[in-house]
N, CA, C and O atoms as CSV, one atom per row, in Angstrom:
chain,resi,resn,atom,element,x,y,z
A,1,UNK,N,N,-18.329,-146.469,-285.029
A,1,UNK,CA,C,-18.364,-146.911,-283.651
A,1,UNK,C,C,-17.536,-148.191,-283.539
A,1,UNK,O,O,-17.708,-149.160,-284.279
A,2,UNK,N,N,-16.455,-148.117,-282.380
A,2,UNK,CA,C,-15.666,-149.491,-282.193
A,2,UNK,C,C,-16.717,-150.442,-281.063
A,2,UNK,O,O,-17.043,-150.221,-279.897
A,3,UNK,N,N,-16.979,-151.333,-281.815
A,3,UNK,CA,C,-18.274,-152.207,-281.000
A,3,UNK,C,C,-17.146,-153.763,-280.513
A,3,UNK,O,O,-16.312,-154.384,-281.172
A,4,UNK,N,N,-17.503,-153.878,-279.496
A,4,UNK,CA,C,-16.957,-155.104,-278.324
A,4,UNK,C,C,-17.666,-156.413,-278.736
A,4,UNK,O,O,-18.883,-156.531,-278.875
A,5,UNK,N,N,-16.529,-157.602,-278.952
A,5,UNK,CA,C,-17.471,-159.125,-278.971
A,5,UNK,C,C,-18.413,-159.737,-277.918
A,5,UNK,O,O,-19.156,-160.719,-277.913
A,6,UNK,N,N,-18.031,-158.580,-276.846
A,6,UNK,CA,C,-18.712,-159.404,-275.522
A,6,UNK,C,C,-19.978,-159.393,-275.569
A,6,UNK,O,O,-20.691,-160.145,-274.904
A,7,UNK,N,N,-20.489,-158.298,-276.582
A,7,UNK,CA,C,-21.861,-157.425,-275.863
A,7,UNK,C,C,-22.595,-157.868,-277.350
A,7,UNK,O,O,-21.679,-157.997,-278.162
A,8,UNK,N,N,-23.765,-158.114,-277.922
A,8,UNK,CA,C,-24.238,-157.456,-278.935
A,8,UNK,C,C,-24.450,-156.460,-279.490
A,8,UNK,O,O,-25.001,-155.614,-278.785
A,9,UNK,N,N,-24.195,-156.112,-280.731
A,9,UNK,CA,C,-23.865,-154.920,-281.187
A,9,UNK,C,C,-25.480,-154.111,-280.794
A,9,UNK,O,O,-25.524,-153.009,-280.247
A,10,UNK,N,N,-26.578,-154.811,-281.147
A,10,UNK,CA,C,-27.669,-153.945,-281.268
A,10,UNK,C,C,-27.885,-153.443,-279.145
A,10,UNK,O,O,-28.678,-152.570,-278.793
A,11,UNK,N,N,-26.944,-154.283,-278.068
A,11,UNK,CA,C,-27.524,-153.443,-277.074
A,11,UNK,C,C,-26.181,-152.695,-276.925
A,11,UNK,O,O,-26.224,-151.931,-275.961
A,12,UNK,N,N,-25.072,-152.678,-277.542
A,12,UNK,CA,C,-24.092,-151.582,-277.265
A,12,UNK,C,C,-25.129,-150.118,-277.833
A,12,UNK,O,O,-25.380,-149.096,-277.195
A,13,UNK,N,N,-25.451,-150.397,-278.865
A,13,UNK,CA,C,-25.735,-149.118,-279.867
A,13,UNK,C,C,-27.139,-148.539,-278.936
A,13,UNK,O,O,-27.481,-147.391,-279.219
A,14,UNK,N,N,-27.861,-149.173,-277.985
A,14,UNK,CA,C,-29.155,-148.588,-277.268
A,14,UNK,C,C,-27.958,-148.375,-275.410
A,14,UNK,O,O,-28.439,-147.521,-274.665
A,15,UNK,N,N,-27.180,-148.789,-275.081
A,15,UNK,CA,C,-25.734,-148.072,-274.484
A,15,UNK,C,C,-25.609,-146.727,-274.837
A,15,UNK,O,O,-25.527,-145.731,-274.118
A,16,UNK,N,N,-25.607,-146.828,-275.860
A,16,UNK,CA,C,-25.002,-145.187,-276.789
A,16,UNK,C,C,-26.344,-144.382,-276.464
A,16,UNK,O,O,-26.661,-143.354,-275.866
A,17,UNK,N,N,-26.910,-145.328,-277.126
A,17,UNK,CA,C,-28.189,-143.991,-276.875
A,17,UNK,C,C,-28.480,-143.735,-275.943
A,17,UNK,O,O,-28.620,-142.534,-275.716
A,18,UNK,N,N,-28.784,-144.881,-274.682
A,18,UNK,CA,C,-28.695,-144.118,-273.616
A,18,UNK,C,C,-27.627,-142.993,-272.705
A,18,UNK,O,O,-27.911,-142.097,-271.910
A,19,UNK,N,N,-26.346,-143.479,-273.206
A,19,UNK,CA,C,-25.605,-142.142,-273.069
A,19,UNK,C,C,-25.880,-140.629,-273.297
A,19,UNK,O,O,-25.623,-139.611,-272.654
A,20,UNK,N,N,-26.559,-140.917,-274.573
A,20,UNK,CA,C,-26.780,-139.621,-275.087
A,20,UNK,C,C,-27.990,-139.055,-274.843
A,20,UNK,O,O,-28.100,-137.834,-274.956
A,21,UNK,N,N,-29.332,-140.026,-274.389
A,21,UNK,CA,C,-30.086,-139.333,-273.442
A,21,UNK,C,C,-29.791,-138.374,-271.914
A,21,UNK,O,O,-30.291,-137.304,-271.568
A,22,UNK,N,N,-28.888,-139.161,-271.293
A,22,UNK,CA,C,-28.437,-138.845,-270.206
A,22,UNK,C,C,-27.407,-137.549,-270.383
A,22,UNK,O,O,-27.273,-136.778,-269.433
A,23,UNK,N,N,-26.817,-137.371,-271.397
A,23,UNK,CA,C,-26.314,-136.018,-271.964
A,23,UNK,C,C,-26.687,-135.047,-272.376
A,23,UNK,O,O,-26.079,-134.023,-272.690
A,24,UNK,N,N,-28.350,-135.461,-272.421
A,24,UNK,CA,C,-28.850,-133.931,-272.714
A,24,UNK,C,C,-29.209,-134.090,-274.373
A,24,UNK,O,O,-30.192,-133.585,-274.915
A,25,UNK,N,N,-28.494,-134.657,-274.833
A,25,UNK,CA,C,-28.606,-134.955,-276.275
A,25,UNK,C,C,-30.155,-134.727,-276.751
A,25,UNK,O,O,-30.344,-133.782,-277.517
A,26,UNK,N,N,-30.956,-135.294,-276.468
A,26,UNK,CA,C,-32.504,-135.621,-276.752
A,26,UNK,C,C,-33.170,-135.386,-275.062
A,26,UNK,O,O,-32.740,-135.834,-273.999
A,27,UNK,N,N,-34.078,-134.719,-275.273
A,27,UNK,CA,C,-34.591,-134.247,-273.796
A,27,UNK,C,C,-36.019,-135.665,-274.006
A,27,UNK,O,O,-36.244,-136.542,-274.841
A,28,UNK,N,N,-36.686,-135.183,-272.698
A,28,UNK,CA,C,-37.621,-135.927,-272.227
A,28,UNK,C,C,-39.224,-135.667,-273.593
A,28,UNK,O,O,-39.923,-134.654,-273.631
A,29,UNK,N,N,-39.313,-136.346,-274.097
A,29,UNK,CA,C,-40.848,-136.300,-274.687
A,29,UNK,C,C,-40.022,-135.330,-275.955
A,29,UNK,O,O,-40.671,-134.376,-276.386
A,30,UNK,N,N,-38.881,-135.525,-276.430
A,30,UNK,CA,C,-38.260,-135.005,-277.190
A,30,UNK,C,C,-38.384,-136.025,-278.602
A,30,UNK,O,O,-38.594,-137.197,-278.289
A,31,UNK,N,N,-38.310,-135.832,-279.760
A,31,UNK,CA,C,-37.976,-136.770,-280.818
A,31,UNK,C,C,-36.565,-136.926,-280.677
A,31,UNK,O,O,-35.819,-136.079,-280.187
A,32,UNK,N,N,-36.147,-138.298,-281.227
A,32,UNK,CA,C,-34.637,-138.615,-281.446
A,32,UNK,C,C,-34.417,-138.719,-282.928
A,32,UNK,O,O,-35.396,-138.658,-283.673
A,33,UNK,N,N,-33.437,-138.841,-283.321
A,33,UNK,CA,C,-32.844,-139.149,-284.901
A,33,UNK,C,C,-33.967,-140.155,-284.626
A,33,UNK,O,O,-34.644,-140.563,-283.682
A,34,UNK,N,N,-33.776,-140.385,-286.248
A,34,UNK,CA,C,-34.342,-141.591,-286.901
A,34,UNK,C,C,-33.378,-143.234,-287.030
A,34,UNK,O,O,-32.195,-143.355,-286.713
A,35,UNK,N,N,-34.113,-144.149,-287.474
A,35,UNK,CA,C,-33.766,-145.147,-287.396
A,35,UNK,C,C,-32.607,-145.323,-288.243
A,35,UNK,O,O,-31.687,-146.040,-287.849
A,36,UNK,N,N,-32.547,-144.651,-289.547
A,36,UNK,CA,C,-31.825,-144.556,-290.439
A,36,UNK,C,C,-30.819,-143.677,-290.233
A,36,UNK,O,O,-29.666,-143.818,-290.640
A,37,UNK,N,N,-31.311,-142.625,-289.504
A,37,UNK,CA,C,-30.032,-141.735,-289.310
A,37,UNK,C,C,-28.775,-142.068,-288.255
A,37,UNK,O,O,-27.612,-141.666,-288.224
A,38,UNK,N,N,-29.667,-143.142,-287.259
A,38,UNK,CA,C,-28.791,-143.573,-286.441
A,38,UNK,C,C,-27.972,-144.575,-286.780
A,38,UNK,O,O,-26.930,-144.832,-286.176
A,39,UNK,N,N,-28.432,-145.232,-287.829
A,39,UNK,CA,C,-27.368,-146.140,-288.760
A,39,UNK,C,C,-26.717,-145.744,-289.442
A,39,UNK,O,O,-25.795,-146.377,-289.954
A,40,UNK,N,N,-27.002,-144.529,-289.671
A,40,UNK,CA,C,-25.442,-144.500,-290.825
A,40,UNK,C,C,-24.599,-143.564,-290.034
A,40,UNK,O,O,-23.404,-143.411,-290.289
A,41,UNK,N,N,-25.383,-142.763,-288.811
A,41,UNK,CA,C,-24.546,-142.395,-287.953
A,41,UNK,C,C,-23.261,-143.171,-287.258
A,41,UNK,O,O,-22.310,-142.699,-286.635
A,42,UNK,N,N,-23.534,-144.318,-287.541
A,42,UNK,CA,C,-22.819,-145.625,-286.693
A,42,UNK,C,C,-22.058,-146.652,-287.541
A,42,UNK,O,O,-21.028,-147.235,-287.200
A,43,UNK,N,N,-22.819,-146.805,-288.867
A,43,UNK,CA,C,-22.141,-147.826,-290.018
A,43,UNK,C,C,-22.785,-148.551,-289.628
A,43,UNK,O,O,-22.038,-149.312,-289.013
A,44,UNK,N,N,-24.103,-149.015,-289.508
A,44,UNK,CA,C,-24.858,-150.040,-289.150
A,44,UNK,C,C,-25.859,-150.358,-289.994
A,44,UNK,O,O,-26.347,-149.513,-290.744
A,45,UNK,N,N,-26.319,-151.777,-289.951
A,45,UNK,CA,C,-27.933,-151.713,-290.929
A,45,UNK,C,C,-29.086,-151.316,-289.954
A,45,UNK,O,O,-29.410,-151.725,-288.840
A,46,UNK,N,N,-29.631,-150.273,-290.875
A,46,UNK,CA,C,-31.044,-150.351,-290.039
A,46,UNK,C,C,-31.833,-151.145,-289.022
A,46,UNK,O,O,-32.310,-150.843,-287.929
A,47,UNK,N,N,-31.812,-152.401,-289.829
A,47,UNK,CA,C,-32.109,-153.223,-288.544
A,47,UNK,C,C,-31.964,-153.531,-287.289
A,47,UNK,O,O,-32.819,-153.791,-286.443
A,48,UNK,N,N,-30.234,-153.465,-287.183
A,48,UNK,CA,C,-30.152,-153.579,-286.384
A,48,UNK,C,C,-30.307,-152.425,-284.978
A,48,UNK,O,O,-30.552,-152.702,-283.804
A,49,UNK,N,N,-30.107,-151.325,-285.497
A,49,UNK,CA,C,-30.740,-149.884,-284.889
A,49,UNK,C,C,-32.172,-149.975,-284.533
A,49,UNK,O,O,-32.597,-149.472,-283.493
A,50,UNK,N,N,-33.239,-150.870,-285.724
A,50,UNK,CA,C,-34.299,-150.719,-284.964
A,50,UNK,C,C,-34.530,-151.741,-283.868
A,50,UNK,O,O,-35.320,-151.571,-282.939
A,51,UNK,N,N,-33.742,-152.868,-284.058
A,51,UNK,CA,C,-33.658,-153.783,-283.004
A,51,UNK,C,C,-33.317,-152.788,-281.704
A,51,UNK,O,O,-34.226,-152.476,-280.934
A,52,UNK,N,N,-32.184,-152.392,-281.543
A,52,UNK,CA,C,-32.096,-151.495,-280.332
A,52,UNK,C,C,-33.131,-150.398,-279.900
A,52,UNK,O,O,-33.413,-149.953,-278.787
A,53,UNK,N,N,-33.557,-150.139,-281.039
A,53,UNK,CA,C,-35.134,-148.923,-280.368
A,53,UNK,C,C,-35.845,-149.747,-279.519
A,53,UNK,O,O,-36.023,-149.464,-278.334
A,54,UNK,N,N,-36.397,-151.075,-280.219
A,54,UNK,CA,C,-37.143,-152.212,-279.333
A,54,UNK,C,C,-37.086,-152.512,-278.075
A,54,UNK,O,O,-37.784,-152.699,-277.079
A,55,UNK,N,N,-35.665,-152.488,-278.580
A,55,UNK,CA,C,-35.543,-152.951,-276.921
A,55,UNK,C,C,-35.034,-151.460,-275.994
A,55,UNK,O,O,-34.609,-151.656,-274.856
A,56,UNK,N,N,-35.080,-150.386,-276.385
A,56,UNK,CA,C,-35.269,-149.095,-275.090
A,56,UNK,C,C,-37.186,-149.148,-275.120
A,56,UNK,O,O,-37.926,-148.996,-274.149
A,57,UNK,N,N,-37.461,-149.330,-276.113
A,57,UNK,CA,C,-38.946,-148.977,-276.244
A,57,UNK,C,C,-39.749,-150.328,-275.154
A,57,UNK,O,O,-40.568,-149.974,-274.306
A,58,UNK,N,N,-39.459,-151.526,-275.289
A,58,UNK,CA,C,-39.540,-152.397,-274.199
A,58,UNK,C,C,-39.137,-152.130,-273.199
A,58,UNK,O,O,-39.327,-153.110,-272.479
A,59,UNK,N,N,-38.565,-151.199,-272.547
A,59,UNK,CA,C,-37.955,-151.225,-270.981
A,59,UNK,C,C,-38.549,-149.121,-270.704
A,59,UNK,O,O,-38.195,-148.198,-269.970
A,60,UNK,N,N,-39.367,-149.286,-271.589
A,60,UNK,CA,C,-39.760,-147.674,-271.463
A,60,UNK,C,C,-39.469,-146.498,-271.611
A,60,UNK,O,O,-40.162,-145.480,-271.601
A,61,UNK,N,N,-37.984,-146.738,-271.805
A,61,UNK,CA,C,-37.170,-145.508,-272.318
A,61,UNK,C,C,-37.413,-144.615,-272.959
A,61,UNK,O,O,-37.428,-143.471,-272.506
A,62,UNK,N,N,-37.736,-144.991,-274.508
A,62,UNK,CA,C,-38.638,-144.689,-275.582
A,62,UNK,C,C,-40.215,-144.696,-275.980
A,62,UNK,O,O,-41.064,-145.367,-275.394
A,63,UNK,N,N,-40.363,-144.156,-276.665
A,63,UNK,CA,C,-41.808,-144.497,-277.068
A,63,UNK,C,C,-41.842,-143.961,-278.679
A,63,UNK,O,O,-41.239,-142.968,-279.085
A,64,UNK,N,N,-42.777,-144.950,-279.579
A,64,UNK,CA,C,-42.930,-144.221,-280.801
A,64,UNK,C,C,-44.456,-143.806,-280.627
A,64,UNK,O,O,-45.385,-144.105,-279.876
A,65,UNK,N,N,-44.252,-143.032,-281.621
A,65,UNK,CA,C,-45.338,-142.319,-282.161
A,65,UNK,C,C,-45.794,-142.458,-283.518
A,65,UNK,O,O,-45.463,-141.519,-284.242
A,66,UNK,N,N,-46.721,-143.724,-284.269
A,66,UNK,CA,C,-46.498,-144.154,-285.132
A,66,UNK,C,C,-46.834,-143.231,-286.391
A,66,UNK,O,O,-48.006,-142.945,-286.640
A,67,UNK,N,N,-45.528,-142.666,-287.362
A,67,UNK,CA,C,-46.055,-142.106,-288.854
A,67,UNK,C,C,-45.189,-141.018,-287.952
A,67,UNK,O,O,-44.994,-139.986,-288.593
A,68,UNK,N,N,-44.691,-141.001,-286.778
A,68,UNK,CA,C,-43.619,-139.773,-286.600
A,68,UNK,C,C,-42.209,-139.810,-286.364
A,68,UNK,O,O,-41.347,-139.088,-286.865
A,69,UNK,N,N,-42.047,-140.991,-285.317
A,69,UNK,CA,C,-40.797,-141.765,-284.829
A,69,UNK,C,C,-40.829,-141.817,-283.595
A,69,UNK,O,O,-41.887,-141.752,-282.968
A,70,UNK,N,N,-39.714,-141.938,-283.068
A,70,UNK,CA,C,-39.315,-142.341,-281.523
A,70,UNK,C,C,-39.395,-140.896,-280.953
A,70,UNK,O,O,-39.308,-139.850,-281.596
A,71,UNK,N,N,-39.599,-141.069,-279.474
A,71,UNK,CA,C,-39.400,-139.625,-278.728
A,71,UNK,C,C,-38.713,-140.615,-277.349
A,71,UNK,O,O,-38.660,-141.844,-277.295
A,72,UNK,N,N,-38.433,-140.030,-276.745
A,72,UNK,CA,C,-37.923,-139.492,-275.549
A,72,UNK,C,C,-39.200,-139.355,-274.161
A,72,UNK,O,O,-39.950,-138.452,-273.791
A,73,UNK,N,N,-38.830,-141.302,-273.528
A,73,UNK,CA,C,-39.814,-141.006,-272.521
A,73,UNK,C,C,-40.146,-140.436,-271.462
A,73,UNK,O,O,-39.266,-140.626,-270.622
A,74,UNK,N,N,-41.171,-139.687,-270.978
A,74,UNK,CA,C,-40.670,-139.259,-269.604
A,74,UNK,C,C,-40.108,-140.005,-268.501
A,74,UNK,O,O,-40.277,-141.209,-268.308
A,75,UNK,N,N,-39.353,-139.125,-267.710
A,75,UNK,CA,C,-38.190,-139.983,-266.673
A,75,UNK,C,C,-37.486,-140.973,-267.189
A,75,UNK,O,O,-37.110,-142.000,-266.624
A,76,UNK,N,N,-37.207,-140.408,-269.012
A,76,UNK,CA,C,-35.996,-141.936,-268.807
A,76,UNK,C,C,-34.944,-141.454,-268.239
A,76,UNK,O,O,-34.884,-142.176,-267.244
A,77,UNK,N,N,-33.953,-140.645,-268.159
A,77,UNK,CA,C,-32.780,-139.912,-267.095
A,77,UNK,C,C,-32.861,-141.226,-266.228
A,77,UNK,O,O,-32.073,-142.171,-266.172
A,78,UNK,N,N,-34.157,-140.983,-265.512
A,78,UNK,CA,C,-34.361,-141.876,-263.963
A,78,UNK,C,C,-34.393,-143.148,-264.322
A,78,UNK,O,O,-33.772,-144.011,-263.701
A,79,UNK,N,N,-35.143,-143.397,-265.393
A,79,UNK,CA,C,-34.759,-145.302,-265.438
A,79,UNK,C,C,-33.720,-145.523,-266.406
A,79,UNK,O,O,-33.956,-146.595,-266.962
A,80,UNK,N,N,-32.566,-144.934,-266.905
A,80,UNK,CA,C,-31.917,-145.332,-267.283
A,80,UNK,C,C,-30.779,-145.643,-266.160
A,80,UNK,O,O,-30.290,-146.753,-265.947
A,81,UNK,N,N,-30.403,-144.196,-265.358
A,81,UNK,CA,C,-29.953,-144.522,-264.029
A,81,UNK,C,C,-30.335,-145.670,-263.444
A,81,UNK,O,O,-29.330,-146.242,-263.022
A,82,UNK,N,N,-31.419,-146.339,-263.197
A,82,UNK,CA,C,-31.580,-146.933,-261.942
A,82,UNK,C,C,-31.494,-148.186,-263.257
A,82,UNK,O,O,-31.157,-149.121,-262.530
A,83,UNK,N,N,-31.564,-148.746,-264.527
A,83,UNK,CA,C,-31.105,-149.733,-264.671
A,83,UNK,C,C,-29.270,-150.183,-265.455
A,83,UNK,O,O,-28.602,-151.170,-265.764
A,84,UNK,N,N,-29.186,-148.664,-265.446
A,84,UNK,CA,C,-27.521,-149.047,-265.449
A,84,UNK,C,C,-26.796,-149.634,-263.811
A,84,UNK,O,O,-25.874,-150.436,-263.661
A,85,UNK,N,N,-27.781,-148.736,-262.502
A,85,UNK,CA,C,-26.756,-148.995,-261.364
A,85,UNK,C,C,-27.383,-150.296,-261.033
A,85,UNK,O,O,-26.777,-150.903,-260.150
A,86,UNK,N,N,-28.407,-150.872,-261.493
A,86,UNK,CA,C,-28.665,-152.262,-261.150
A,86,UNK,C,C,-27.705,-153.466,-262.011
A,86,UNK,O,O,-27.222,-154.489,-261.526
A,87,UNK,N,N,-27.612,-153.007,-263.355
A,87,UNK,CA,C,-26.639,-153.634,-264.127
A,87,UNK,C,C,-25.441,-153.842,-263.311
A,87,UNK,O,O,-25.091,-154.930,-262.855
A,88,UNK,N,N,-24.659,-152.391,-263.113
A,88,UNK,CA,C,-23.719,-152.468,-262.238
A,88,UNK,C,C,-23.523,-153.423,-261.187
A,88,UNK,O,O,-22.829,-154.434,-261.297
A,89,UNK,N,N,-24.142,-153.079,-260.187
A,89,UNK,CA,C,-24.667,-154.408,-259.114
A,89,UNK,C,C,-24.190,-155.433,-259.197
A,89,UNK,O,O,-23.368,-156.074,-258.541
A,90,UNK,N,N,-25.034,-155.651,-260.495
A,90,UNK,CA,C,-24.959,-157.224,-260.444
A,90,UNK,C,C,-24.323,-158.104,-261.267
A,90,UNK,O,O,-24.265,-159.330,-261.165
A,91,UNK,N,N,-23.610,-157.018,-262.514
A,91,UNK,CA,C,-22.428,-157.888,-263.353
A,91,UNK,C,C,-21.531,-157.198,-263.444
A,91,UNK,O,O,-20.777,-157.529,-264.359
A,92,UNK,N,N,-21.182,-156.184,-262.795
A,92,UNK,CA,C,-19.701,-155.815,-262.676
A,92,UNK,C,C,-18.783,-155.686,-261.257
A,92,UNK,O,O,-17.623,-155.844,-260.877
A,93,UNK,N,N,-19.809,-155.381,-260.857
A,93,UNK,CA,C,-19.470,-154.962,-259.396
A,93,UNK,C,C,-18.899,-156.675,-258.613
A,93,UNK,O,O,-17.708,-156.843,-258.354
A,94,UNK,N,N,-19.646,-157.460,-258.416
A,94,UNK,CA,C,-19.403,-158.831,-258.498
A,94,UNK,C,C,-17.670,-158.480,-258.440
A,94,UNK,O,O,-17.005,-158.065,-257.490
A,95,UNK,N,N,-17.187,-158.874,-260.047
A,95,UNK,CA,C,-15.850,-158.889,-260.440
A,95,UNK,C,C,-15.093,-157.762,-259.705
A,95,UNK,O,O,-14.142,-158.142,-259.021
A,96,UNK,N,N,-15.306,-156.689,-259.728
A,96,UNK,CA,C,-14.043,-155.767,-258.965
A,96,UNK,C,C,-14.454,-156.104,-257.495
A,96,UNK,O,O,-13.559,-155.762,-256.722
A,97,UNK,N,N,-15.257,-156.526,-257.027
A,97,UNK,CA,C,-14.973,-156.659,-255.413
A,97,UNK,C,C,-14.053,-157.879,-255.582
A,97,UNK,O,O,-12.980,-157.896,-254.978
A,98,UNK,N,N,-14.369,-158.761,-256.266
A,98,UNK,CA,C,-13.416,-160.116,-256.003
A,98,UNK,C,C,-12.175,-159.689,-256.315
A,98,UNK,O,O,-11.364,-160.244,-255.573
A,99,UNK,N,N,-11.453,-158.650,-257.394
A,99,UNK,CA,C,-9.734,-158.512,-257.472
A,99,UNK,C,C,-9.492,-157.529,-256.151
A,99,UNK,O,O,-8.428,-157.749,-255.572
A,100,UNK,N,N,-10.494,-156.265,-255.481
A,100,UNK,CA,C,-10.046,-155.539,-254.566
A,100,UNK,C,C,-9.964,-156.737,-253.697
A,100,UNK,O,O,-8.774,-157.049,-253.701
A,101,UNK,N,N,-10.452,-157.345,-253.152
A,101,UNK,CA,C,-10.266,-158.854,-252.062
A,101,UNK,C,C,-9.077,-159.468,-252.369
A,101,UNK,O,O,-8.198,-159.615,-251.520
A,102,UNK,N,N,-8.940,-159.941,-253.815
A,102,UNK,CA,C,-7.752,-160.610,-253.900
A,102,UNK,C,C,-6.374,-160.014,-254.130
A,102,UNK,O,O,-5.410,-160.760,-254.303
A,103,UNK,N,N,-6.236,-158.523,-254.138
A,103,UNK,CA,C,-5.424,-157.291,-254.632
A,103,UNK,C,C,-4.906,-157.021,-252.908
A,103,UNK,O,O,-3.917,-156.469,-252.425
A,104,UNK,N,N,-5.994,-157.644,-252.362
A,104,UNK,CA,C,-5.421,-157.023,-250.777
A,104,UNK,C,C,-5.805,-155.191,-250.435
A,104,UNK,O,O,-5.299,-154.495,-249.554
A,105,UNK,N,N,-6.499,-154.923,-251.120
A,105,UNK,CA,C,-6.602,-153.548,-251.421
A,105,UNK,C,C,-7.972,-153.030,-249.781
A,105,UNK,O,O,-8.870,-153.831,-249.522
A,106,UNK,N,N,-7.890,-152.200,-249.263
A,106,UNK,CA,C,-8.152,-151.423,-248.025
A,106,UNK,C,C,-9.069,-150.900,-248.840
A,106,UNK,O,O,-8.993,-150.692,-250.051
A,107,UNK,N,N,-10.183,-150.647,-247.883
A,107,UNK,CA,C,-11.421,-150.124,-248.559
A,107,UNK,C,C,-10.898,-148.271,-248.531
A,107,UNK,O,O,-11.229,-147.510,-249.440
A,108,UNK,N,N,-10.241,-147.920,-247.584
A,108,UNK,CA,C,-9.906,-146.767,-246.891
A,108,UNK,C,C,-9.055,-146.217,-248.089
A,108,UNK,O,O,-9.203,-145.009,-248.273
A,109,UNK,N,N,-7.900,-147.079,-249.230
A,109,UNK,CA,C,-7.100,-146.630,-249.634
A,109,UNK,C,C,-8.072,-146.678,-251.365
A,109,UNK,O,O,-7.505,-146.323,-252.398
A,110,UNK,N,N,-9.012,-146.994,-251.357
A,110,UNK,CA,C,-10.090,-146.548,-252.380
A,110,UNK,C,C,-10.496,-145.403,-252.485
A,110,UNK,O,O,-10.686,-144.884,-253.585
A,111,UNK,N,N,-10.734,-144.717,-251.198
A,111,UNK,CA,C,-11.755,-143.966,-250.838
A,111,UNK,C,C,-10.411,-142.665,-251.008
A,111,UNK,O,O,-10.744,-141.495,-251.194
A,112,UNK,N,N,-9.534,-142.901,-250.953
A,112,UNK,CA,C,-8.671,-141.863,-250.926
A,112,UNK,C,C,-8.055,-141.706,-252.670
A,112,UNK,O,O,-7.748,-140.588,-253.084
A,113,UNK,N,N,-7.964,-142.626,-253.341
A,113,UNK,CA,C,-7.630,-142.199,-254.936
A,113,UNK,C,C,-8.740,-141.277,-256.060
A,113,UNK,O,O,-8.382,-141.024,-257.210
């Protein structure tokens, strides 16, 4: 995995996973790989993979099942959506309205590319 300085590696790699929830990859109340498998899936230390379970498992995404592993919470689809488009919102969106403003760019000639 090519991982970015901007971000920490352990919430790019729960990024990924949420990608791959949202792909169908792992369904709802589904088991996911393991902690280990997702590290070497990635070239990563364990740790830091389980750091990223933590933190989907803190925001509900996940859930373990202890002596089995992680599964797949219900409606994460829905809260992963609704906290990527809040992410969006509010740290990206910010920046591209300010270059379409300063680009001179027509909301009309958006809507048409």
């Amino acid at each position: 995995m090519d991982f970015k300085k901007q971000k920490p590696i352990y919430l790019q790699i729960a990024d990924t996973l949420c990608e791959r929830i949202l792909q169908g990859d792992w369904k709802e109340d589904e088991r996911m790989a393991s902690v280990r498998d997702v590290a070497a899936e990635m070239g990563v230390n364990p740790n830091t993979v389980l750091r990223s379970f933590d933190h989907l498992q803190d925001r509900k995404i996940i859930f373990n099942r202890r002596g089995v592993g992680y599964f797949v919470a219900t409606d994460a689809k829905g809260l992963i959506t609704r906290l990527h488009r809040e992410e969006f919102l509010t740290e990206e969106w910010p920046a591209v309205l300010q270059k379409i403003r300063m680009l001179g760019i027509d909301p009309e000639e958006l809507l048409s590319k």
